[in-house]
PDB file of C-alpha atoms and ligand atoms in Angstrom:
ATOM      1  CA  MET A1484     200.778 112.422  57.062  1.00 55.00           C
ATOM      2  CA  GLN A1485     198.204 109.663  55.394  1.00 56.00           C
ATOM      3  CA  PRO A1486     195.698 110.586  53.626  1.00 59.00           C
ATOM      4  CA  PHE A1487     191.924 110.623  55.429  1.00 87.00           C
ATOM      5  CA  LEU A1488     190.469 107.609  56.158  1.00 92.00           C
ATOM      6  CA  ALA A1489     186.599 107.549  56.063  1.00 92.00           C
ATOM      7  CA  ASP A1490     186.324 105.944  52.705  1.00 92.00           C
ATOM      8  CA  PRO A1491     185.089 102.222  52.516  1.00 95.00           C
ATOM      9  CA  ASN A1492     188.181 101.064  50.386  1.00 96.00           C
ATOM     10  CA  LYS A1493     190.772 102.753  52.485  1.00 95.00           C
ATOM     11  CA  THR A1494     189.223 101.683  55.686  1.00 97.00           C
ATOM     12  CA  LYS A1495     189.132  97.808  53.773  1.00 97.00           C
ATOM     13  CA  GLU A1496     192.706  98.459  52.642  1.00 96.00           C
ATOM     14  CA  LEU A1497     194.112  99.204  55.984  1.00 97.00           C
ATOM     15  CA  LEU A1498     192.270  96.247  58.400  1.00 97.00           C
ATOM     16  CA  ALA A1499     193.487  93.847  55.405  1.00 97.00           C
ATOM     17  CA  ARG A1500     197.182  95.294  55.568  1.00 97.00           C
ATOM     18  CA  HIS A1501     197.376  94.621  59.185  1.00 98.00           C
ATOM     19  CA  ASP A1502     195.250  91.097  59.101  1.00 97.00           C
ATOM     20  CA  PHE A1503     192.707  93.448  61.704  1.00 98.00           C
ATOM     21  CA  LEU A1504     189.348  91.551  62.632  1.00 96.00           C
ATOM     22  CA  ILE A1505     186.657  93.671  63.780  1.00 97.00           C
ATOM     23  CA  LYS A1506     185.578  93.008  67.474  1.00 96.00           C
ATOM     24  CA  LYS A1507     181.525  93.419  67.782  1.00 94.00           C
ATOM     25  CA  GLY A1508     182.069  92.939  71.333  1.00 96.00           C
ATOM     26  CA  TYR A1509     184.194  95.920  71.657  1.00 98.00           C
ATOM     27  CA  GLY A1510     181.310  97.910  69.594  1.00 97.00           C
ATOM     28  CA  GLN A1511     183.709  98.264  66.856  1.00 98.00           C
ATOM     29  CA  ASN A1512     181.781  99.778  63.994  1.00 98.00           C
ATOM     30  CA  PHE A1513     184.198 102.404  61.850  1.00 98.00           C
ATOM     31  CA  LEU A1514     183.058 105.532  60.071  1.00 98.00           C
ATOM     32  CA  ILE A1515     183.509 105.301  56.194  1.00 97.00           C
ATOM     33  CA  ASP A1516     181.376 108.623  55.286  1.00 96.00           C
ATOM     34  CA  PRO A1517     183.487 111.245  55.391  1.00 94.00           C
ATOM     35  CA  SER A1518     181.000 113.799  55.822  1.00 95.00           C
ATOM     36  CA  VAL A1519     180.286 112.336  59.605  1.00 97.00           C
ATOM     37  CA  PRO A1520     183.727 112.605  61.095  1.00 97.00           C
ATOM     38  CA  ALA A1521     183.770 116.436  59.558  1.00 96.00           C
ATOM     39  CA  GLY A1522     180.280 117.140  60.946  1.00 97.00           C
ATOM     40  CA  ILE A1523     181.232 115.734  64.275  1.00 98.00           C
ATOM     41  CA  ALA A1524     184.274 118.029  64.475  1.00 97.00           C
ATOM     42  CA  ALA A1525     182.148 121.109  63.486  1.00 97.00           C
ATOM     43  CA  ALA A1526     179.576 120.349  65.895  1.00 98.00           C
ATOM     44  CA  ALA A1527     182.204 120.105  68.635  1.00 98.00           C
ATOM     45  CA  GLY A1528     183.603 123.600  67.630  1.00 98.00           C
ATOM     46  CA  LEU A1529     187.064 122.602  67.742  1.00 98.00           C
ATOM     47  CA  GLY A1530     190.384 125.031  67.282  1.00 97.00           C
ATOM     48  CA  PRO A1531     193.860 125.118  67.946  1.00 97.00           C
ATOM     49  CA  GLU A1532     193.351 126.208  71.248  1.00 97.00           C
ATOM     50  CA  ASP A1533     191.418 122.797  72.323  1.00 98.00           C
ATOM     51  CA  THR A1534     192.487 119.780  73.794  1.00 98.00           C
ATOM     52  CA  VAL A1535     190.245 116.947  72.648  1.00 98.00           C
ATOM     53  CA  LEU A1536     189.734 113.536  74.881  1.00 98.00           C
ATOM     54  CA  GLU A1537     188.566 111.081  72.208  1.00 98.00           C
ATOM     55  CA  ILE A1538     186.986 107.729  73.638  1.00 98.00           C
ATOM     56  CA  GLY A1539     187.440 104.876  71.100  1.00 98.00           C
ATOM     57  CA  PRO A1540     189.640 106.083  68.387  1.00 98.00           C
ATOM     58  CA  GLY A1541     189.302 102.524  66.248  1.00 98.00           C
ATOM     59  CA  ILE A1542     191.476 102.853  63.288  1.00 98.00           C
ATOM     60  CA  GLY A1543     191.736 106.507  63.468  1.00 98.00           C
ATOM     61  CA  THR A1544     189.365 107.595  61.188  1.00 98.00           C
ATOM     62  CA  LEU A1545     187.672 110.326  63.452  1.00 98.00           C
ATOM     63  CA  THR A1546     191.045 111.065  65.440  1.00 98.00           C
ATOM     64  CA  GLN A1547     192.760 112.156  61.972  1.00 97.00           C
ATOM     65  CA  VAL A1548     189.876 114.923  61.439  1.00 97.00           C
ATOM     66  CA  LEU A1549     190.178 115.799  65.241  1.00 98.00           C
ATOM     67  CA  ALA A1550     194.028 116.133  64.956  1.00 98.00           C
ATOM     68  CA  ALA A1551     193.446 118.461  62.259  1.00 97.00           C
ATOM     69  CA  ALA A1552     191.086 120.540  63.733  1.00 97.00           C
ATOM     70  CA  ALA A1553     192.434 121.030  67.362  1.00 98.00           C
ATOM     71  CA  GLY A1554     195.378 121.372  68.957  1.00 98.00           C
ATOM     72  CA  ARG A1555     195.786 118.247  70.509  1.00 98.00           C
ATOM     73  CA  VAL A1556     193.929 115.033  71.040  1.00 98.00           C
ATOM     74  CA  ILE A1557     194.177 112.349  73.863  1.00 98.00           C
ATOM     75  CA  ALA A1558     192.475 109.120  72.489  1.00 98.00           C
ATOM     76  CA  VAL A1559     191.727 106.353  75.054  1.00 98.00           C
ATOM     77  CA  GLU A1560     191.507 103.033  73.301  1.00 98.00           C
ATOM     78  CA  ILE A1561     190.506  99.630  74.849  1.00 98.00           C
ATOM     79  CA  ASP A1562     191.581  97.143  72.301  1.00 98.00           C
ATOM     80  CA  ARG A1563     195.376  96.861  72.091  1.00 98.00           C
ATOM     81  CA  LYS A1564     195.344  94.755  68.914  1.00 98.00           C
ATOM     82  CA  LEU A1565     194.614  98.238  67.146  1.00 98.00           C
ATOM     83  CA  GLU A1566     198.278  99.729  68.260  1.00 98.00           C
ATOM     84  CA  PRO A1567     199.947  98.651  64.787  1.00 98.00           C
ATOM     85  CA  VAL A1568     196.806  99.955  62.905  1.00 98.00           C
ATOM     86  CA  LEU A1569     196.727 103.158  64.692  1.00 98.00           C
ATOM     87  CA  ALA A1570     200.376 103.569  64.145  1.00 97.00           C
ATOM     88  CA  ASP A1571     199.648 103.364  60.395  1.00 97.00           C
ATOM     89  CA  SER A1572     197.014 105.536  60.233  1.00 96.00           C
ATOM     90  CA  LEU A1573     198.389 108.353  62.713  1.00 97.00           C
ATOM     91  CA  ARG A1574     201.566 108.609  61.130  1.00 95.00           C
ATOM     92  CA  GLY A1575     202.395 112.258  61.170  1.00 94.00           C
ATOM     93  CA  PHE A1576     199.634 113.378  63.263  1.00 96.00           C
ATOM     94  CA  ASP A1577     202.152 114.374  65.956  1.00 96.00           C
ATOM     95  CA  ASN A1578     199.679 116.038  68.365  1.00 98.00           C
ATOM     96  CA  VAL A1579     197.759 112.613  69.220  1.00 98.00           C
ATOM     97  CA  THR A1580     198.847 110.621  71.977  1.00 98.00           C
ATOM     98  CA  VAL A1581     197.004 107.377  72.288  1.00 98.00           C
ATOM     99  CA  VAL A1582     196.313 105.991  75.763  1.00 98.00           C
ATOM    100  CA  TRP A1583     195.416 101.990  75.896  1.00 98.00           C
ATOM    101  CA  GLY A1584     192.919 100.962  78.476  1.00 98.00           C
ATOM    102  CA  ASP A1585     189.115 101.007  79.330  1.00 98.00           C
ATOM    103  CA  ILE A1586     187.546 104.364  79.531  1.00 98.00           C
ATOM    104  CA  LEU A1587     185.683 103.283  82.535  1.00 98.00           C
ATOM    105  CA  LYS A1588     188.969 102.325  84.626  1.00 98.00           C
ATOM    106  CA  GLN A1589     190.742 105.947  83.795  1.00 98.00           C
ATOM    107  CA  ASP A1590     191.378 108.447  86.530  1.00 98.00           C
ATOM    108  CA  ILE A1591     190.848 111.302  84.113  1.00 98.00           C
ATOM    109  CA  PRO A1592     192.297 113.924  86.380  1.00 98.00           C
ATOM    110  CA  ARG A1593     195.449 112.161  86.525  1.00 98.00           C
ATOM    111  CA  LEU A1594     195.617 111.065  83.102  1.00 98.00           C
ATOM    112  CA  LEU A1595     195.227 114.771  81.521  1.00 98.00           C
ATOM    113  CA  ALA A1596     197.938 115.749  84.189  1.00 98.00           C
ATOM    114  CA  GLU A1597     200.321 113.179  83.197  1.00 97.00           C
ATOM    115  CA  HIS A1598     199.828 114.610  79.876  1.00 97.00           C
ATOM    116  CA  GLY A1599     200.402 118.179  80.950  1.00 97.00           C
ATOM    117  CA  VAL A1600     196.843 119.028  79.884  1.00 97.00           C
ATOM    118  CA  THR A1601     194.816 121.363  81.878  1.00 96.00           C
ATOM    119  CA  PRO A1602     191.079 121.281  82.089  1.00 97.00           C
ATOM    120  CA  PRO A1603     188.610 121.765  80.485  1.00 97.00           C
ATOM    121  CA  VAL A1604     188.924 119.776  77.591  1.00 98.00           C
ATOM    122  CA  LYS A1605     186.434 118.643  74.771  1.00 98.00           C
ATOM    123  CA  VAL A1606     185.060 115.345  74.719  1.00 98.00           C
ATOM    124  CA  VAL A1607     184.815 113.941  71.211  1.00 98.00           C
ATOM    125  CA  ALA A1608     183.864 110.286  70.392  1.00 98.00           C
ATOM    126  CA  ASN A1609     181.905 107.852  68.389  1.00 98.00           C
ATOM    127  CA  LEU A1610     181.067 105.993  71.506  1.00 98.00           C
ATOM    128  CA  PRO A1611     180.790 102.061  71.783  1.00 97.00           C
ATOM    129  CA  TYR A1612     177.173 101.532  72.206  1.00 94.00           C
ATOM    130  CA  TYR A1613     177.414  98.692  74.488  1.00 95.00           C
ATOM    131  CA  ILE A1614     178.672 101.125  77.253  1.00 96.00           C
ATOM    132  CA  THR A1615     177.217 104.084  75.934  1.00 97.00           C
ATOM    133  CA  SER A1616     175.506 105.372  79.340  1.00 96.00           C
ATOM    134  CA  PRO A1617     177.832 104.144  81.881  1.00 97.00           C
ATOM    135  CA  ILE A1618     180.848 106.162  79.724  1.00 98.00           C
ATOM    136  CA  LEU A1619     178.506 108.973  79.795  1.00 97.00           C
ATOM    137  CA  MET A1620     177.516 109.030  83.525  1.00 96.00           C
ATOM    138  CA  ALA A1621     181.268 108.538  84.357  1.00 97.00           C
ATOM    139  CA  LEU A1622     182.132 111.594  82.231  1.00 98.00           C
ATOM    140  CA  LEU A1623     179.114 113.686  83.516  1.00 97.00           C
ATOM    141  CA  LYS A1624     179.972 112.944  87.225  1.00 95.00           C
ATOM    142  CA  GLN A1625     183.364 115.428  86.847  1.00 96.00           C
ATOM    143  CA  ALA A1626     181.432 117.517  84.213  1.00 95.00           C
ATOM    144  CA  GLU A1627     183.981 120.284  85.439  1.00 95.00           C
ATOM    145  CA  LEU A1628     186.658 118.778  83.384  1.00 97.00           C
ATOM    146  CA  PHE A1629     184.823 119.223  80.067  1.00 97.00           C
ATOM    147  CA  SER A1630     183.750 122.322  78.251  1.00 96.00           C
ATOM    148  CA  SER A1631     181.360 120.113  76.078  1.00 97.00           C
ATOM    149  CA  LEU A1632     180.750 116.409  74.876  1.00 98.00           C
ATOM    150  CA  THR A1633     179.938 115.924  71.103  1.00 98.00           C
ATOM    151  CA  VAL A1634     179.384 112.078  71.052  1.00 98.00           C
ATOM    152  CA  MET A1635     177.796 109.467  68.603  1.00 98.00           C
ATOM    153  CA  VAL A1636     175.361 107.457  70.318  1.00 98.00           C
ATOM    154  CA  GLN A1637     172.247 105.323  68.670  1.00 98.00           C
ATOM    155  CA  ALA A1638     169.624 107.674  67.740  1.00 98.00           C
ATOM    156  CA  GLU A1639     167.042 106.087  70.046  1.00 98.00           C
ATOM    157  CA  VAL A1640     169.587 106.888  73.084  1.00 98.00           C
ATOM    158  CA  GLY A1641     170.201 110.487  71.730  1.00 98.00           C
ATOM    159  CA  GLU A1642     166.279 111.173  71.673  1.00 98.00           C
ATOM    160  CA  ARG A1643     165.861 109.894  75.117  1.00 98.00           C
ATOM    161  CA  MET A1644     168.766 112.326  76.440  1.00 98.00           C
ATOM    162  CA  ALA A1645     167.186 115.259  75.153  1.00 98.00           C
ATOM    163  CA  ALA A1646     163.499 114.210  75.727  1.00 98.00           C
ATOM    164  CA  ALA A1647     161.140 116.729  77.178  1.00 97.00           C
ATOM    165  CA  PRO A1648     158.685 115.801  80.079  1.00 97.00           C
ATOM    166  CA  GLY A1649     155.530 113.926  79.131  1.00 95.00           C
ATOM    167  CA  THR A1650     156.845 112.564  76.042  1.00 96.00           C
ATOM    168  CA  LYS A1651     157.615 109.039  75.586  1.00 95.00           C
ATOM    169  CA  GLU A1652     161.318 109.136  75.392  1.00 97.00           C
ATOM    170  CA  TYR A1653     161.489 110.978  78.512  1.00 97.00           C
ATOM    171  CA  GLY A1654     162.988 108.938  81.391  1.00 97.00           C
ATOM    172  CA  TYR A1655     165.732 108.210  83.537  1.00 97.00           C
ATOM    173  CA  LEU A1656     168.142 108.896  81.338  1.00 97.00           C
ATOM    174  CA  SER A1657     166.669 112.526  80.359  1.00 98.00           C
ATOM    175  CA  VAL A1658     166.436 113.429  83.868  1.00 98.00           C
ATOM    176  CA  SER A1659     170.239 112.116  84.850  1.00 97.00           C
ATOM    177  CA  VAL A1660     171.718 113.616  81.696  1.00 98.00           C
ATOM    178  CA  GLN A1661     169.933 116.789  81.907  1.00 98.00           C
ATOM    179  CA  TYR A1662     170.996 117.464  85.794  1.00 98.00           C
ATOM    180  CA  TYR A1663     174.416 117.464  84.573  1.00 97.00           C
ATOM    181  CA  ALA A1664     174.489 118.941  80.827  1.00 97.00           C
ATOM    182  CA  GLN A1665     172.305 120.502  77.907  1.00 97.00           C
ATOM    183  CA  PRO A1666     171.949 117.766  75.225  1.00 98.00           C
ATOM    184  CA  ARG A1667     171.067 118.991  71.484  1.00 97.00           C
ATOM    185  CA  LEU A1668     170.652 116.648  68.860  1.00 98.00           C
ATOM    186  CA  VAL A1669     172.828 118.040  65.993  1.00 98.00           C
ATOM    187  CA  LEU A1670     173.264 115.027  63.165  1.00 98.00           C
ATOM    188  CA  SER A1671     171.235 112.137  62.223  1.00 98.00           C
ATOM    189  CA  VAL A1672     173.723 109.213  61.120  1.00 98.00           C
ATOM    190  CA  PRO A1673     172.292 106.116  59.045  1.00 98.00           C
ATOM    191  CA  PRO A1674     173.546 102.630  59.402  1.00 98.00           C
ATOM    192  CA  HIS A1675     175.402 102.653  55.898  1.00 98.00           C
ATOM    193  CA  ALA A1676     177.938 105.523  57.226  1.00 98.00           C
ATOM    194  CA  PHE A1677     179.852 102.813  59.455  1.00 98.00           C
ATOM    195  CA  LEU A1678     181.660  99.259  58.446  1.00 97.00           C
ATOM    196  CA  PRO A1679     180.056  97.161  59.614  1.00 97.00           C
ATOM    197  CA  GLN A1680     176.992  98.545  59.454  1.00 97.00           C
ATOM    198  CA  PRO A1681     175.108  98.663  62.764  1.00 95.00           C
ATOM    199  CA  LYS A1682     171.310  97.454  63.008  1.00 94.00           C
ATOM    200  CA  VAL A1683     170.334 100.743  64.364  1.00 96.00           C
ATOM    201  CA  SER A1684     170.575 104.281  63.509  1.00 98.00           C
ATOM    202  CA  SER A1685     172.905 106.759  65.124  1.00 98.00           C
ATOM    203  CA  ALA A1686     173.042 110.199  65.917  1.00 98.00           C
ATOM    204  CA  VAL A1687     175.554 112.949  67.217  1.00 98.00           C
ATOM    205  CA  VAL A1688     174.640 114.520  70.393  1.00 98.00           C
ATOM    206  CA  ARG A1689     176.449 117.857  71.936  1.00 98.00           C
ATOM    207  CA  LEU A1690     176.425 118.405  75.388  1.00 98.00           C
ATOM    208  CA  GLU A1691     176.758 121.583  77.127  1.00 96.00           C
ATOM    209  CA  THR A1692     178.483 121.275  80.543  1.00 94.00           C
ATOM    210  CA  GLY A1693     179.185 124.693  81.664  1.00 83.00           C
ATOM    211  CA  GLY A1694     177.828 126.081  84.557  1.00 83.00           C
ATOM    212  CA  GLY A1695     177.476 123.305  87.086  1.00 89.00           C
ATOM    213  CA  PRO A1696     174.190 121.194  87.544  1.00 94.00           C
ATOM    214  CA  ALA A1697     170.711 122.486  86.247  1.00 95.00           C
ATOM    215  CA  VAL A1698     169.386 122.740  89.421  1.00 96.00           C
ATOM    216  CA  GLN A1699     169.903 122.860  92.822  1.00 95.00           C
ATOM    217  CA  CYS A1700     169.535 119.842  95.266  1.00 96.00           C
ATOM    218  CA  ARG A1701     170.505 118.557  98.656  1.00 96.00           C
ATOM    219  CA  ASP A1702     171.564 115.104  97.397  1.00 95.00           C
ATOM    220  CA  ALA A1703     172.183 114.339  93.661  1.00 95.00           C
ATOM    221  CA  ASP A1704     172.006 110.476  94.173  1.00 95.00           C
ATOM    222  CA  HIS A1705     168.740 110.947  95.976  1.00 97.00           C
ATOM    223  CA  LEU A1706     167.321 112.920  93.117  1.00 98.00           C
ATOM    224  CA  PHE A1707     168.410 109.996  90.907  1.00 97.00           C
ATOM    225  CA  ALA A1708     166.667 107.266  93.027  1.00 97.00           C
ATOM    226  CA  VAL A1709     163.554 109.172  93.155  1.00 97.00           C
ATOM    227  CA  ALA A1710     163.641 109.585  89.288  1.00 97.00           C
ATOM    228  CA  LYS A1711     164.627 105.795  89.126  1.00 97.00           C
ATOM    229  CA  ALA A1712     161.710 104.879  91.294  1.00 96.00           C
ATOM    230  CA  ALA A1713     159.374 106.857  88.955  1.00 96.00           C
ATOM    231  CA  PHE A1714     160.732 105.489  85.554  1.00 96.00           C
ATOM    232  CA  LEU A1715     161.161 101.671  86.859  1.00 93.00           C
ATOM    233  CA  GLN A1716     157.291 101.544  87.437  1.00 88.00           C
ATOM    234  CA  ARG A1717     156.119 104.435  84.634  1.00 84.00           C
ATOM    235  CA  ARG A1718     152.500 103.324  84.256  1.00 87.00           C
ATOM    236  CA  LYS A1719     151.917 103.642  88.142  1.00 92.00           C
ATOM    237  CA  THR A1720     151.046 107.061  90.029  1.00 95.00           C
ATOM    238  CA  LEU A1721     154.331 108.432  91.346  1.00 97.00           C
ATOM    239  CA  ALA A1722     152.905 107.976  94.770  1.00 97.00           C
ATOM    240  CA  ASN A1723     152.948 104.131  94.587  1.00 96.00           C
ATOM    241  CA  ALA A1724     156.128 104.087  92.608  1.00 97.00           C
ATOM    242  CA  LEU A1725     157.872 105.866  95.007  1.00 97.00           C
ATOM    243  CA  ALA A1726     156.395 103.639  98.047  1.00 96.00           C
ATOM    244  CA  GLY A1727     157.170 100.486  96.160  1.00 94.00           C
ATOM    245  CA  TYR A1728     161.001 101.499  95.600  1.00 95.00           C
ATOM    246  CA  ALA A1729     162.338 100.088  98.790  1.00 95.00           C
ATOM    247  CA  PRO A1730     165.927 102.178  98.864  1.00 95.00           C
ATOM    248  CA  LEU A1731     163.724 105.272  99.395  1.00 96.00           C
ATOM    249  CA  GLY A1732     162.304 104.169 102.457  1.00 95.00           C
ATOM    250  CA  VAL A1733     159.256 106.341 102.151  1.00 95.00           C
ATOM    251  CA  SER A1734     155.269 104.929 102.926  1.00 95.00           C
ATOM    252  CA  ARG A1735     152.765 105.909 100.219  1.00 96.00           C
ATOM    253  CA  ASP A1736     151.133 108.605 102.905  1.00 96.00           C
ATOM    254  CA  GLN A1737     154.603 109.948 103.103  1.00 96.00           C
ATOM    255  CA  ALA A1738     154.950 109.758  98.991  1.00 97.00           C
ATOM    256  CA  GLU A1739     151.790 111.430  98.780  1.00 97.00           C
ATOM    257  CA  ALA A1740     152.332 113.967 101.534  1.00 97.00           C
ATOM    258  CA  ALA A1741     155.812 114.955  99.447  1.00 97.00           C
ATOM    259  CA  LEU A1742     153.713 115.409  96.308  1.00 97.00           C
ATOM    260  CA  THR A1743     151.304 117.602  97.911  1.00 97.00           C
ATOM    261  CA  GLN A1744     154.167 119.770  99.487  1.00 97.00           C
ATOM    262  CA  THR A1745     155.783 119.883  96.137  1.00 96.00           C
ATOM    263  CA  GLY A1746     152.665 121.477  94.687  1.00 97.00           C
ATOM    264  CA  LEU A1747     151.910 118.548  92.825  1.00 97.00           C
ATOM    265  CA  ASP A1748     148.838 116.337  92.383  1.00 95.00           C
ATOM    266  CA  PRO A1749     149.405 113.053  94.283  1.00 91.00           C
ATOM    267  CA  ARG A1750     147.840 111.235  91.220  1.00 94.00           C
ATOM    268  CA  ILE A1751     150.787 112.557  88.811  1.00 96.00           C
ATOM    269  CA  ARG A1752     152.713 110.293  86.914  1.00 95.00           C
ATOM    270  CA  GLY A1753     156.605 110.489  87.175  1.00 95.00           C
ATOM    271  CA  GLU A1754     156.849 111.095  83.369  1.00 95.00           C
ATOM    272  CA  ARG A1755     155.045 114.386  83.819  1.00 96.00           C
ATOM    273  CA  LEU A1756     157.637 115.904  86.252  1.00 97.00           C
ATOM    274  CA  SER A1757     160.215 118.228  85.154  1.00 97.00           C
ATOM    275  CA  LEU A1758     163.888 118.132  86.392  1.00 98.00           C
ATOM    276  CA  ALA A1759     163.323 120.913  88.857  1.00 98.00           C
ATOM    277  CA  GLN A1760     159.996 119.368  90.181  1.00 98.00           C
ATOM    278  CA  PHE A1761     162.067 116.055  90.713  1.00 98.00           C
ATOM    279  CA  ALA A1762     164.670 118.175  92.506  1.00 98.00           C
ATOM    280  CA  ALA A1763     161.966 119.555  94.843  1.00 98.00           C
ATOM    281  CA  LEU A1764     160.546 116.175  95.330  1.00 98.00           C
ATOM    282  CA  SER A1765     163.700 114.832  96.264  1.00 98.00           C
ATOM    283  CA  ASP A1766     164.516 117.513  98.764  1.00 97.00           C
ATOM    284  CA  ILE A1767     161.030 117.162 100.761  1.00 97.00           C
ATOM    285  CA  LEU A1768     161.448 113.124 100.474  1.00 96.00           C
ATOM    286  CA  TRP A1769     165.131 113.657 101.463  1.00 96.00           C
ATOM    287  CA  ALA A1770     164.057 115.842 104.460  1.00 94.00           C
ATOM    288  CA  MET A1771     161.175 113.523 105.587  1.00 92.00           C
ATOM    289  CA  THR A1772     163.193 110.179 105.601  1.00 88.00           C
ATOM    290  CA  HIS A1773     166.288 111.940 107.317  1.00 85.00           C
ATOM    291  CA  GLN A1774     163.655 113.653 109.998  1.00 73.00           C
ATOM    292  CA  ASP A1775     162.485 109.931 110.497  1.00 59.00           C
ATOM    293  CA  ASP A1776     166.338 108.692 111.035  1.00 62.00           C
ATOM    294  CA  LYS A1777     166.957 111.687 113.461  1.00 61.00           C
ATOM    295  CA  GLU A1778     163.776 110.902 115.587  1.00 64.00           C
ATOM    296  CA  GLN A1779     164.891 107.383 115.774  1.00 64.00           C
ATOM    297  CA  LYS A1780     168.319 108.294 116.741  1.00 63.00           C
ATOM    298  CA  GLU A1781     167.098 110.375 119.567  1.00 63.00           C
ATOM    299  CA  THR A1782     164.459 108.078 121.173  1.00 63.00           C
ATOM    300  CA  SER A1783     167.148 105.119 121.162  1.00 64.00           C
ATOM    301  CA  SER A1784     169.592 107.531 123.028  1.00 58.00           C
TER     302      SER A1784
HETATM  303  N1  SAM B 907     186.388 106.064  66.488  1.00 87.96           N
HETATM  304  C1  SAM B 907     186.157 105.236  65.364  1.00 87.96           C
HETATM  305  C2  SAM B 907     185.443 105.286  64.287  1.00 87.96           C
HETATM  306  O1  SAM B 907     184.384 106.460  64.553  1.00 87.96           O
HETATM  307  O2  SAM B 907     185.356 105.020  63.170  1.00 87.96           O
HETATM  308  C3  SAM B 907     185.738 104.052  66.027  1.00 87.96           C
HETATM  309  C4  SAM B 907     184.704 104.255  66.973  1.00 87.96           C
HETATM  310  S1  SAM B 907     183.919 102.457  67.437  1.00 87.96           S
HETATM  311  C5  SAM B 907     182.321 102.635  67.150  1.00 87.96           C
HETATM  312  C6  SAM B 907     184.332 102.528  69.269  1.00 87.96           C
HETATM  313  C7  SAM B 907     185.643 102.052  69.730  1.00 87.96           C
HETATM  314  O3  SAM B 907     185.641 102.295  71.137  1.00 87.96           O
HETATM  315  C8  SAM B 907     186.216 100.934  69.396  1.00 87.96           C
HETATM  316  O4  SAM B 907     187.603 101.229  68.542  1.00 87.96           O
HETATM  317  C9  SAM B 907     186.468 100.089  70.440  1.00 87.96           C
HETATM  318  O5  SAM B 907     187.489  99.122  70.406  1.00 87.96           O
HETATM  319  C10 SAM B 907     186.494 101.115  71.490  1.00 87.96           C
HETATM  320  N2  SAM B 907     186.044 100.986  72.769  1.00 87.96           N
HETATM  321  C11 SAM B 907     185.029  99.987  73.222  1.00 87.96           C
HETATM  322  N3  SAM B 907     185.427  99.853  74.739  1.00 87.96           N
HETATM  323  C12 SAM B 907     185.732 100.648  75.158  1.00 87.96           C
HETATM  324  C13 SAM B 907     186.193 100.978  76.564  1.00 87.96           C
HETATM  325  N4  SAM B 907     185.770 100.549  77.323  1.00 87.96           N
HETATM  326  N5  SAM B 907     187.384 101.951  76.669  1.00 87.96           N
HETATM  327  C14 SAM B 907     187.888 102.416  75.482  1.00 87.96           C
HETATM  328  N6  SAM B 907     187.807 102.435  74.260  1.00 87.96           N
HETATM  329  C15 SAM B 907     186.644 101.311  74.427  1.00 87.96           C
END
C-alpha cells in the first residue's frame, strides 16, 4: 500500500514519474491538503459496511482515503491517461475498482449490478466543476440508488444548492436539488488545497437522499419548468414570468388565476416561493393546461 498522497510534493512526484499532464478541460484539480480528503470521508460517515461510488478519482488522492474508510469503492474516471498513475497510487488498495468512462454515460444500476453491488451506495466525489450540475441532476434523478451524496463543488454552487427562499442565492438549482435531497454545507475549502489552484473557493456539501422527493407533485418535470420560468426572469412578477415562458403554454390570466388559487399574491416574484408552493402552483397550472387540452380534444372529436 502506497503512503497517502494528499501532499504537494508526493503529488508532483507521482505526476512527474508518469509524465502526466494535468488537463484543465477535464476539471483536474487534485487535492494536496490532507485535512480535506479526511474531512470529506468524515462528512460521508463511511464504515466497512459502505460501498462508495466515486466520480473522478483523478490520481487517487481521495480514493485512497475512501478505500481505507469504506468496505468498497467503485470509481468512475473519464481520463484513460490516468490508468498507470492510478495503478501506481492504488497498489495494495484491493477494495477499489476503477471503471473507465464518462459518468454521464453510465447506466448506474447496471454498473453496480455488474460489480455485485446492491444499492443504496454512498456517492463521494471532488467533482469536475465544468459539469457539476449535469452530474448532480443525473444522480439525483435516480436518488433511490444512493443513501447520500457528499461532493466538493464551487462554494458559490454549494450556497445556491442549500439556499432558502427570498435569498439572492435561491434559484433553479436550489429548487431542483432540494426536490430530491436535503443539502447541507459541511466544509469550506480554499483554492490552495488543490494543485493546480482553481480561481474559486470550494465547499463540501452533503446531500441526504432517503425518503423520496421532498414534496408531492403531479409531474416533476412540470414543476422544474415552472421554476425555470420563475428564475429565468427573476426581476419580473411571477405571473409575467410564467406567461412569458412558452413551454408552459399559459396565458397571463391563467398564471394570475393559478397564483390566486395557490393562495399567493399575483404580484409575487418567483424567488419568494418555497418548494412546496412551487409544487402546489405547478399542479394547478398543470390541471389548467391539461383541462384546455381535454376540451380541445372533445370539441374536435
Ligand atoms: N478525486 C481527485 C482529487 O480529489 O484529487 C480528482 C478530482 S478532479 C477535481 C475531477 C476528476 O474528474 C478528474 O480526475 C477528471 O479527469 C474527472 N472527470 C472529469 N469529467 C469526468 C466525467 N465526465 N466522468 C468521470 N470523470 C470525470
